[in-house]
Amino acid sequence: MLSGRWKIPIYRFLYKNLTPVRYSELLRHLPSISKKILTEQLRELERDGIIDRKSYPEPRPRVEYTLTPKGRTMIEFLDSMSEWGKKHILSECEIPAPN
């Protein structure tokens, strides 16, 4: 569900925003992502039930994304993984003091 370089940054941005996020906001927040990849990642997250997509049929079509209730529950898992990484990976990078 979270494979790929961009899903976690997309997820975290949506998690921090309690209001719906437009496609253009995501593009601005992730400046090095291509439109094609962003669209693919959003479709996969939607397919997996992590985000909701709402389209508004207006003269200039508008699309907004929010996390689903299922998606909101993933934050604990991601935070735990992050803490584990900080604890274990960063400690391995430290150079031991000479004896």
C-alpha atoms as a printed R data frame, in Angstrom:
   type eleno elety resid chain resno       x      y       z
1  ATOM     1    CA   MET     A     1   0.000  0.000   0.000
2  ATOM     2    CA   LEU     A     2   2.866  2.371   0.679
3  ATOM     3    CA   SER     A     3   5.349  1.183  -1.904
4  ATOM     4    CA   GLY     A     4   6.901  3.818  -4.093
5  ATOM     5    CA   ARG     A     5   8.867  6.913  -3.336
6  ATOM     6    CA   TRP     A     6   5.947  9.331  -3.125
7  ATOM     7    CA   LYS     A     7   3.140  7.623  -1.215
8  ATOM     8    CA   ILE     A     8   4.405  8.439   2.265
9  ATOM     9    CA   PRO     A     9   5.065 12.145   1.478
10 ATOM    10    CA   ILE     A    10   1.587 12.342  -0.104
11 ATOM    11    CA   TYR     A    11   0.077 10.583   2.895
12 ATOM    12    CA   ARG     A    12   1.817 12.840   5.419
13 ATOM    13    CA   PHE     A    13   0.744 16.000   3.564
14 ATOM    14    CA   LEU     A    14  -2.876 14.830   3.496
15 ATOM    15    CA   TYR     A    15  -2.677 13.837   7.156
16 ATOM    16    CA   LYS     A    16  -1.472 17.295   8.223
17 ATOM    17    CA   ASN     A    17  -4.243 19.006   6.256
18 ATOM    18    CA   LEU     A    18  -7.585 18.474   7.921
19 ATOM    19    CA   THR     A    19  -9.335 20.059   4.958
20 ATOM    20    CA   PRO     A    20  -9.472 18.547   1.454
21 ATOM    21    CA   VAL     A    21  -6.341 19.062  -0.644
22 ATOM    22    CA   ARG     A    22  -6.446 19.926  -4.318
23 ATOM    23    CA   TYR     A    23  -4.268 18.228  -6.897
24 ATOM    24    CA   SER     A    24  -2.408 21.477  -7.582
25 ATOM    25    CA   GLU     A    25  -1.544 21.828  -3.871
26 ATOM    26    CA   LEU     A    26   0.032 18.388  -3.909
27 ATOM    27    CA   LEU     A    27   2.065 19.316  -6.988
28 ATOM    28    CA   ARG     A    28   3.316 22.480  -5.271
29 ATOM    29    CA   HIS     A    29   4.161 20.593  -2.089
30 ATOM    30    CA   LEU     A    30   6.098 17.910  -4.012
31 ATOM    31    CA   PRO     A    31   7.886 19.989  -6.663
32 ATOM    32    CA   SER     A    32  10.080 17.188  -8.022
33 ATOM    33    CA   ILE     A    33   7.209 14.766  -8.706
34 ATOM    34    CA   SER     A    34   5.838 14.523 -12.245
35 ATOM    35    CA   LYS     A    35   2.117 14.857 -12.925
36 ATOM    36    CA   LYS     A    36   2.064 11.306 -14.274
37 ATOM    37    CA   ILE     A    37   3.613  9.802 -11.143
38 ATOM    38    CA   LEU     A    38   1.441 11.882  -8.810
39 ATOM    39    CA   THR     A    39  -1.680 10.720 -10.645
40 ATOM    40    CA   GLU     A    40  -0.546  7.071 -10.504
41 ATOM    41    CA   GLN     A    41   0.282  7.242  -6.793
42 ATOM    42    CA   LEU     A    42  -3.041  8.929  -5.974
43 ATOM    43    CA   ARG     A    43  -4.976  6.297  -7.953
44 ATOM    44    CA   GLU     A    44  -3.195  3.491  -6.100
45 ATOM    45    CA   LEU     A    45  -3.869  5.098  -2.710
46 ATOM    46    CA   GLU     A    46  -7.522  5.515  -3.678
47 ATOM    47    CA   ARG     A    47  -7.742  1.911  -4.896
48 ATOM    48    CA   ASP     A    48  -6.298  0.725  -1.568
49 ATOM    49    CA   GLY     A    49  -8.866  2.717   0.423
50 ATOM    50    CA   ILE     A    50  -6.336  5.125   1.931
51 ATOM    51    CA   ILE     A    51  -7.642  8.313   0.285
52 ATOM    52    CA   ASP     A    52 -10.926  9.591  -1.082
53 ATOM    53    CA   ARG     A    53 -11.101 11.493  -4.352
54 ATOM    54    CA   LYS     A    54 -13.905 13.959  -4.950
55 ATOM    55    CA   SER     A    55 -14.408 15.511  -8.363
56 ATOM    56    CA   TYR     A    56 -16.498 18.625  -8.921
57 ATOM    57    CA   PRO     A    57 -18.074 19.040 -12.379
58 ATOM    58    CA   GLU     A    58 -17.391 22.745 -12.851
59 ATOM    59    CA   PRO     A    59 -16.278 24.728 -15.902
60 ATOM    60    CA   ARG     A    60 -12.719 24.289 -14.575
61 ATOM    61    CA   PRO     A    61 -12.799 20.789 -13.096
62 ATOM    62    CA   ARG     A    62 -11.690 20.592  -9.481
63 ATOM    63    CA   VAL     A    63 -10.482 17.462  -7.705
64 ATOM    64    CA   GLU     A    64  -9.872 17.202  -3.974
65 ATOM    65    CA   TYR     A    65  -8.288 14.471  -1.885
66 ATOM    66    CA   THR     A    66  -8.741 13.521   1.765
67 ATOM    67    CA   LEU     A    67  -7.676 10.594   3.890
68 ATOM    68    CA   THR     A    68 -10.285  7.959   4.615
69 ATOM    69    CA   PRO     A    69 -10.882  6.873   8.220
70 ATOM    70    CA   LYS     A    70  -8.835  3.759   7.368
71 ATOM    71    CA   GLY     A    71  -6.061  5.987   6.046
72 ATOM    72    CA   ARG     A    72  -6.015  8.129   9.195
73 ATOM    73    CA   THR     A    73  -5.315  5.058  11.333
74 ATOM    74    CA   MET     A    74  -2.024  4.412   9.496
75 ATOM    75    CA   ILE     A    75  -0.255  7.321  11.213
76 ATOM    76    CA   GLU     A    76   0.528  5.250  14.312
77 ATOM    77    CA   PHE     A    77   2.164  2.590  12.158
78 ATOM    78    CA   LEU     A    78   4.204  5.145  10.192
79 ATOM    79    CA   ASP     A    79   5.290  6.975  13.338
80 ATOM    80    CA   SER     A    80   6.387  3.670  14.908
81 ATOM    81    CA   MET     A    81   8.432  2.814  11.821
82 ATOM    82    CA   SER     A    82   9.996  6.272  11.874
83 ATOM    83    CA   GLU     A    83  10.949  5.967  15.542
84 ATOM    84    CA   TRP     A    84  12.410  2.515  14.954
85 ATOM    85    CA   GLY     A    85  14.480  3.870  12.072
86 ATOM    86    CA   LYS     A    86  15.763  6.785  14.123
87 ATOM    87    CA   LYS     A    87  16.707  4.489  16.985
88 ATOM    88    CA   HIS     A    88  18.357  1.710  15.001
89 ATOM    89    CA   ILE     A    89  19.597  3.165  11.747
90 ATOM    90    CA   LEU     A    90  20.985  6.400  13.159
91 ATOM    91    CA   SER     A    91  22.767  4.528  15.963
92 ATOM    92    CA   GLU     A    92  24.480  2.324  13.330
93 ATOM    93    CA   CYS     A    93  25.736  5.418  11.510
94 ATOM    94    CA   GLU     A    94  27.505  6.780  14.576
95 ATOM    95    CA   ILE     A    95  31.235  6.215  14.682
96 ATOM    96    CA   PRO     A    96  32.299  4.477  17.885
97 ATOM    97    CA   ALA     A    97  34.740  6.322  20.100
98 ATOM    98    CA   PRO     A    98  38.317  4.962  20.004
99 ATOM    99    CA   ASN     A    99  39.442  2.916  23.020
